[in-house]
Amino acid sequence: MASLRATTAGLELVDKARIRKGWHRQAAIWHIQANVGLSTLKRFWKSDRPKVMGGYGISYDAFVSIVSAVGEDWRKVAGFDDETQLSEATRREAIETSTLPETPVLILHEMPEPREIYGRSEKELPQLINLVAQSRLVFLWGMGGIGKTALAAQMVDQLAYGACAQPVAFDRIIWRGLSAGSNLDHFWTQLDLDLGITPQLNLHTTRYDWTDPSRLVAKFQAERTLVVIDVVESNPVERAEDIPAWEPADRARYCEWFAQLSRPRHNSCILVLSREHYNEVQQLEGTHPAVRSLKLEGLKLGGIQLLEQYNLKPETDAWRALIDLYRGNPYALTMIATLIKDQFGGSARELLTTGTLVLGKMECVIAERIRHITPEEKTILTLLARLKEPCDRATLWAELQNQTLEPSSAKISQSTLIESIASLDRKCLIEIMTEQENVLFTLQPMVMKYVRRNWA
């Protein structure tokens, strides 16, 4: 389908016209009267940009409708001489010279509205775009509330609507949420339908056929596709015990299916958002160069930008201490900034002088992670919470040998200690740091408070 683009001067004409009407640039009344979607109206405002800066044309009909809705002549806005009556052939030729790639097929009704990704636009966003452009399977993982969904939604919004500074052309983009413990057969059946292929069902059991990925792979080879799977393991308003866990067999099948889809050559990508870096995924990374992962860390300078939005008192040192205390977790910082504004007159310093750390809804996020740990991992968390200060492996091992824990606590061998620490690290429940060439282990403050409150 042909498309048109506005000139810079044309956009100025439209801007003046919409101001006269009292409309803002993304007014609902505008895109409703023009009978176009909000995303099309957004692309219209970027259409004067070069392609490398995210400028894309929109369809001829949509272009004319948007411009006509504010009473302007589409010919002037597109840069054609308004005194020239274009013949149908001339009009078609003019449109063709303005044509740029069309918007991909989008199935994004489960994607949340993109929001500000404080401090991540210069590093993490380009990094994620590069990964999905060059890999067949990408895992974006990190602590609950750290901003995985926000980052991925911002990336998809740019890829879908042509605002990406690093052009990556996908023919189809799909966003699906996958609740932990949900029916995987149903999920992949629905995803096949999203891809426009007949679901791969076993003829005898009518369940999803996990043995043959050929139909999916053929689709990925024929049509460059980005599939985002947001693994939703809990909601902050839900109790952790109400959330079903992944069965080990389901998780193994889930990861093996990803492996089968990532082995054959194709230019599509599956992006998985998860709170845990599964051991099976680490093994995939070691054997398949097309499988990559990215751990999302907390905000640093971006945390300052986030706090600035709440009009708190400008106490930079206190803000930095707050960001460190909550490890730059955007969800936690948003929660605590609201509390500071409501109860402490906007003073972060006032809150810090109380000497307390407020968990709030982060308690549900931590509880969900901790619910999946082994008895050995629980013993290690309890001991680290009691020690409070970072310790090396030798100290941790020595403390485990002392009879300082309850008799019911799990006995731990050296090999189990190593495996348990690795597992806790993948679950974002332990901090590993290096100090003067010594590797030290501790808990981040929010996890430590939860453990001390509930176990220690």
XYZ file of C-alpha atoms in Angstrom:
456
model
C 0.000 0.000 0.000
C 1.361 3.455 -0.969
C 2.088 6.034 1.688
C 2.518 9.785 2.041
C 4.780 11.904 4.205
C 4.357 15.468 5.448
C 7.010 18.104 4.916
C 8.297 20.145 7.858
C 6.441 23.173 6.516
C 3.342 21.012 6.093
C 3.466 19.921 9.713
C 3.648 23.568 10.766
C 0.441 24.248 8.809
C -1.314 21.343 10.525
C 0.038 22.412 13.911
C -1.443 25.891 13.547
C -4.735 24.421 12.381
C -5.072 22.055 15.332
C -4.207 24.909 17.779
C -7.055 26.937 16.299
C -9.361 24.035 17.051
C -7.992 23.694 20.588
C -6.785 20.130 19.996
C -3.532 18.673 21.276
C -1.370 16.608 18.966
C -2.848 13.269 20.018
C -6.412 14.390 20.747
C -8.927 11.538 20.780
C -11.486 13.652 18.892
C -8.948 14.097 16.099
C -8.138 10.472 15.362
C -11.813 9.534 15.837
C -12.976 12.134 13.297
C -10.226 11.062 10.917
C -11.201 7.407 11.439
C -7.592 6.378 12.167
C -5.872 4.867 15.168
C -3.855 6.874 17.702
C -0.690 5.100 16.536
C -1.291 6.385 12.974
C -1.723 9.929 14.288
C 1.569 9.558 16.191
C 3.355 8.429 13.015
C 1.911 11.394 11.112
C 3.773 13.782 13.452
C 7.054 11.995 12.731
C 6.573 11.703 8.984
C 8.890 14.598 8.089
C 11.861 12.848 9.641
C 14.367 10.908 7.511
C 13.931 7.150 7.685
C 17.088 6.725 9.784
C 15.537 8.994 12.418
C 12.360 6.972 12.600
C 10.334 8.831 9.963
C 7.753 6.671 8.196
C 4.916 7.541 5.883
C 1.280 6.654 6.467
C -1.325 5.447 3.998
C -2.740 7.927 1.482
C -6.295 7.638 2.879
C -5.161 8.112 6.497
C -2.966 11.083 5.535
C -5.791 12.857 3.745
C -8.250 12.146 6.594
C -5.920 13.479 9.309
C -5.150 16.684 7.429
C -8.744 17.255 6.305
C -10.005 16.860 9.906
C -8.275 20.151 10.831
C -9.338 21.880 7.590
C -6.026 21.878 5.728
C -5.220 20.800 2.156
C -3.311 17.527 2.040
C -1.426 18.688 -1.099
C 0.165 21.611 0.746
C 1.043 19.418 3.730
C 2.641 16.796 1.472
C 4.623 19.490 -0.375
C 2.683 19.451 -3.646
C 1.750 22.704 -5.421
C -1.842 23.337 -4.375
C -2.524 25.195 -7.612
C -1.646 22.154 -9.654
C -4.546 19.804 -10.257
C -2.787 16.465 -10.096
C -4.011 13.863 -12.482
C -4.588 10.398 -11.052
C -1.367 9.192 -12.660
C 0.633 12.149 -11.306
C -0.857 11.715 -7.848
C 0.004 8.017 -7.850
C 3.560 8.753 -8.994
C 4.006 11.379 -6.269
C 2.747 8.973 -3.658
C 5.039 6.179 -4.832
C 8.107 8.412 -4.533
C 7.159 9.045 -0.909
C 6.591 5.398 -0.074
C 8.414 3.876 2.883
C 7.973 0.477 4.551
C 4.518 -0.036 6.034
C 3.835 -0.697 9.692
C 4.227 -4.400 10.534
C 1.321 -6.604 11.536
C 0.819 -5.788 15.220
C -0.814 -7.950 17.896
C -0.136 -5.795 20.939
C -3.416 -5.702 22.871
C -1.717 -7.365 25.862
C 1.198 -4.909 25.879
C 0.973 -2.196 28.565
C 1.096 1.451 27.550
C 4.752 2.482 27.023
C 6.027 4.770 29.777
C 9.190 6.634 30.700
C 12.269 4.423 31.100
C 14.377 6.756 33.228
C 18.055 6.586 32.315
C 17.752 3.539 30.058
C 17.379 5.161 26.622
C 21.106 5.575 25.983
C 22.395 2.161 27.069
C 19.884 -0.594 27.831
C 17.383 0.307 25.089
C 19.915 0.222 22.198
C 21.467 -2.879 23.763
C 18.118 -4.699 23.778
C 17.333 -3.591 20.215
C 20.682 -4.976 19.048
C 20.034 -8.278 20.796
C 16.606 -8.835 19.235
C 17.989 -7.818 15.819
C 20.885 -10.286 15.985
C 19.528 -13.204 18.054
C 16.785 -15.785 17.733
C 16.053 -16.068 21.454
C 16.674 -13.370 24.091
C 15.962 -13.510 27.833
C 15.587 -10.166 29.609
C 15.640 -10.896 33.328
C 15.868 -9.165 36.673
C 14.173 -8.515 40.006
C 10.443 -7.840 40.037
C 9.755 -4.120 39.553
C 13.148 -3.481 37.935
C 11.546 -2.296 34.668
C 11.766 -5.227 32.234
C 8.245 -4.779 30.899
C 8.634 -0.988 30.622
C 11.894 -1.329 28.674
C 10.504 -3.975 26.319
C 7.293 -1.992 25.748
C 9.308 1.119 24.890
C 11.397 -0.893 22.427
C 8.351 -2.487 20.780
C 6.619 0.888 20.500
C 9.625 2.304 18.654
C 10.002 -0.720 16.391
C 6.287 -0.826 15.630
C 5.787 2.840 14.846
C 9.050 3.767 13.197
C 10.590 5.868 15.973
C 13.634 3.644 16.459
C 17.034 5.290 15.965
C 18.396 1.874 14.937
C 16.054 0.722 12.145
C 15.124 -2.951 12.542
C 12.394 -4.140 10.192
C 9.993 -6.773 11.542
C 7.045 -7.977 9.474
C 5.032 -8.984 12.543
C 5.268 -8.076 16.239
C 3.348 -9.970 18.920
C 3.156 -9.362 22.675
C 1.756 -12.064 24.929
C 1.627 -12.406 28.719
C 2.288 -15.856 30.166
C 1.241 -16.433 33.766
C 3.434 -18.835 35.709
C 1.666 -22.163 36.083
C -0.724 -21.484 33.185
C -1.537 -24.023 30.481
C 1.371 -24.041 28.038
C -0.591 -26.029 25.446
C -3.247 -23.318 25.314
C -0.638 -20.549 25.236
C 1.265 -21.920 22.239
C -1.939 -22.804 20.410
C -3.017 -19.162 20.695
C 0.420 -17.986 19.593
C 0.205 -20.141 16.457
C -3.085 -18.418 15.636
C -1.424 -15.017 16.179
C 1.241 -16.066 13.690
C -1.387 -17.014 11.140
C -0.639 -20.733 11.117
C -2.692 -23.782 11.997
C -1.943 -24.823 15.596
C 0.344 -27.836 15.898
C -1.955 -30.213 17.729
C -1.362 -33.900 18.355
C -4.084 -35.748 16.446
C -4.475 -38.385 19.127
C -4.544 -36.225 22.271
C -5.610 -32.846 20.740
C -2.884 -31.311 22.913
C -0.118 -29.131 21.514
C 2.526 -31.069 19.599
C 5.844 -30.267 21.272
C 7.824 -32.634 19.051
C 7.652 -30.794 15.738
C 8.664 -27.113 15.518
C 8.879 -27.170 11.697
C 5.693 -25.171 11.063
C 6.720 -22.402 13.466
C 10.258 -22.313 12.111
C 8.966 -22.077 8.527
C 6.848 -19.087 9.557
C 9.819 -17.438 11.273
C 11.892 -17.965 8.110
C 9.225 -16.599 5.767
C 8.182 -13.606 7.881
C 10.566 -11.792 10.194
C 8.733 -11.824 13.498
C 9.317 -10.509 17.001
C 7.420 -12.374 19.725
C 7.563 -10.871 23.228
C 6.556 -13.252 26.027
C 6.095 -11.450 29.339
C 6.245 -14.117 32.055
C 3.933 -12.698 34.723
C 4.792 -14.538 37.930
C 2.834 -12.379 40.357
C 0.970 -9.130 40.721
C 1.908 -6.787 43.599
C -1.687 -6.808 44.850
C -1.808 -10.610 45.027
C -0.480 -12.807 47.783
C 2.444 -14.976 46.712
C 0.747 -18.149 47.944
C -2.127 -17.521 45.522
C 0.179 -17.670 42.500
C 0.715 -21.140 40.967
C 4.317 -22.148 40.451
C 5.898 -23.587 37.343
C 6.079 -27.345 37.533
C 9.690 -28.487 36.866
C 8.512 -30.643 33.960
C 6.653 -27.693 32.403
C 9.643 -25.397 32.770
C 11.940 -27.985 31.186
C 9.514 -28.409 28.279
C 9.174 -24.631 27.972
C 12.960 -24.158 27.727
C 13.501 -27.142 25.401
C 10.840 -25.777 23.044
C 12.723 -22.486 22.895
C 15.891 -24.417 22.092
C 14.171 -26.175 19.188
C 12.961 -22.847 17.803
C 16.375 -21.193 18.090
C 18.508 -23.905 16.405
C 17.365 -23.496 12.745
C 18.450 -20.363 10.884
C 15.888 -17.549 10.653
C 15.747 -13.778 11.269
C 12.923 -13.816 13.798
C 13.315 -13.430 17.551
C 11.521 -14.525 20.706
C 12.088 -12.135 23.625
C 11.232 -13.569 27.052
C 10.829 -11.303 30.097
C 11.470 -13.176 33.332
C 12.294 -12.577 37.001
C 14.626 -15.555 37.011
C 17.524 -16.598 34.827
C 16.721 -20.283 34.595
C 19.553 -22.787 34.720
C 18.218 -24.326 31.499
C 18.582 -20.947 29.796
C 22.203 -20.611 30.887
C 22.874 -23.992 29.340
C 21.225 -22.874 26.103
C 23.438 -19.782 25.986
C 26.498 -21.977 26.297
C 25.553 -24.142 23.317
C 23.624 -21.820 20.969
C 25.211 -18.528 19.832
C 21.752 -17.277 18.765
C 20.536 -17.439 22.389
C 21.402 -14.419 24.530
C 20.361 -12.922 27.842
C 20.476 -9.489 29.454
C 20.153 -8.844 33.170
C 18.442 -5.554 33.920
C 20.056 -3.783 36.870
C 18.662 -0.972 39.009
C 18.614 2.690 38.034
C 21.463 5.033 38.938
C 21.207 8.523 37.453
C 17.852 7.433 36.110
C 16.712 7.095 39.703
C 17.321 10.822 40.193
C 15.228 11.549 37.091
C 12.435 9.355 38.439
C 12.389 11.058 41.847
C 12.374 14.493 40.204
C 8.935 13.716 38.764
C 7.445 13.726 42.288
C 8.505 17.298 43.122
C 10.306 16.212 46.283
C 12.617 18.582 48.127
C 15.928 18.818 46.213
C 18.017 16.738 48.631
C 20.424 15.117 46.195
C 22.488 13.252 48.794
C 19.353 11.855 50.420
C 18.022 10.837 47.009
C 21.237 8.962 46.255
C 21.044 7.187 49.610
C 17.429 6.271 48.860
C 18.333 4.911 45.410
C 21.115 2.793 46.935
C 18.837 1.526 49.712
C 16.246 0.333 47.201
C 18.916 -0.707 44.691
C 17.493 1.559 42.007
C 14.315 -0.523 41.662
C 11.859 1.757 39.759
C 8.763 0.164 41.281
C 10.147 0.508 44.810
C 11.304 4.094 44.182
C 7.893 5.064 42.817
C 6.247 3.606 45.909
C 8.611 5.323 48.346
C 8.499 8.681 46.508
C 4.711 8.730 46.869
C 5.040 7.923 50.568
C 7.627 10.700 51.064
C 5.384 13.214 49.361
C 2.312 12.199 51.376
C 3.816 11.673 54.843
C 7.156 13.477 55.018
C 6.438 16.771 53.283
C 8.492 15.724 50.270
C 11.687 15.267 52.319
C 13.614 12.055 51.631
C 15.993 13.054 54.423
C 13.131 12.971 56.924
C 12.292 9.408 55.969
C 15.937 8.302 56.154
C 16.294 9.710 59.679
C 13.637 7.222 60.852
C 16.161 4.465 60.127
C 13.490 2.226 58.620
C 13.107 0.597 55.235
C 9.545 0.392 53.939
C 8.790 -2.686 51.832
C 5.186 -1.925 50.944
C 4.058 -3.812 47.855
C 7.638 -4.972 47.226
C 7.009 -7.515 49.977
C 4.711 -9.454 47.626
C 7.352 -9.347 44.878
C 10.038 -10.727 47.218
C 7.643 -13.288 48.710
C 6.912 -14.643 45.233
C 10.633 -15.129 44.546
C 11.342 -16.695 47.935
C 8.426 -19.100 47.627
C 10.350 -21.004 44.960
C 13.554 -21.628 46.929
C 14.867 -24.918 48.328
C 15.386 -25.619 52.067
C 19.142 -25.225 51.543
C 18.660 -21.834 49.915
C 16.417 -20.760 52.784
C 19.153 -21.712 55.261
C 21.699 -19.583 53.377
C 19.367 -16.580 53.192
C 18.615 -16.836 56.899
C 22.306 -16.969 57.797
C 23.212 -14.006 55.560
C 20.378 -11.990 57.097
C 21.707 -12.704 60.581
C 25.274 -11.825 59.637
C 24.062 -8.532 58.072
C 27.516 -7.706 56.674
C 28.956 -9.187 53.431
C 31.040 -12.334 53.981
C 33.243 -14.548 51.833
C 32.607 -18.217 51.044
C 34.947 -19.511 53.754
C 33.161 -17.476 56.437
C 29.779 -18.543 55.145
C 30.858 -22.204 55.166
C 32.266 -21.934 58.673
C 29.085 -20.329 59.963
C 27.037 -23.094 58.385
C 29.035 -25.654 60.322
C 28.282 -23.946 63.614
C 25.118 -24.973 65.366
C 23.647 -21.501 65.209
C 20.635 -22.454 63.129
C 17.514 -24.354 64.071
C 17.851 -28.154 64.211
C 15.360 -28.401 61.358
C 17.584 -26.337 59.038
C 18.964 -28.181 56.050
C 22.538 -29.507 56.270
C 24.621 -28.203 53.412
C 27.672 -29.663 51.686
C 30.277 -27.600 49.844
C 28.843 -28.559 46.440
C 25.307 -27.765 47.576
C 26.512 -24.391 48.882
C 27.969 -23.537 45.471
C 24.847 -24.667 43.612
C 22.520 -22.870 46.024
C 24.382 -19.563 45.745
C 24.194 -19.804 41.938
C 20.455 -20.500 42.146
C 19.852 -17.577 44.536
C 21.790 -15.321 42.175
C 19.587 -16.387 39.237
C 16.533 -15.572 41.378
C 17.947 -12.097 42.206
C 17.883 -12.895 45.947
C 21.594 -12.583 46.721
C 24.240 -9.990 45.936
C 27.709 -11.081 44.853
C 30.436 -8.451 44.982
C 34.200 -8.265 44.724
C 36.193 -6.336 47.313
C 40.008 -6.330 47.183
C 39.951 -9.519 45.080
C 37.658 -11.240 47.620
C 34.253 -12.457 46.451
C 31.637 -11.539 49.045
C 27.996 -12.504 49.491
C 25.159 -10.554 51.077
C 21.496 -9.670 50.659
C 20.163 -6.459 49.220
C 18.417 -4.387 51.913
C 14.842 -5.172 50.834
C 15.470 -8.932 50.786
C 17.329 -8.757 54.107
C 14.433 -6.950 55.772
C 11.938 -9.496 54.443
C 14.024 -12.460 55.667
C 14.725 -10.951 59.091
C 11.050 -10.059 59.531
C 9.763 -13.487 58.539
C 12.510 -16.001 59.460
C 15.541 -14.659 61.312
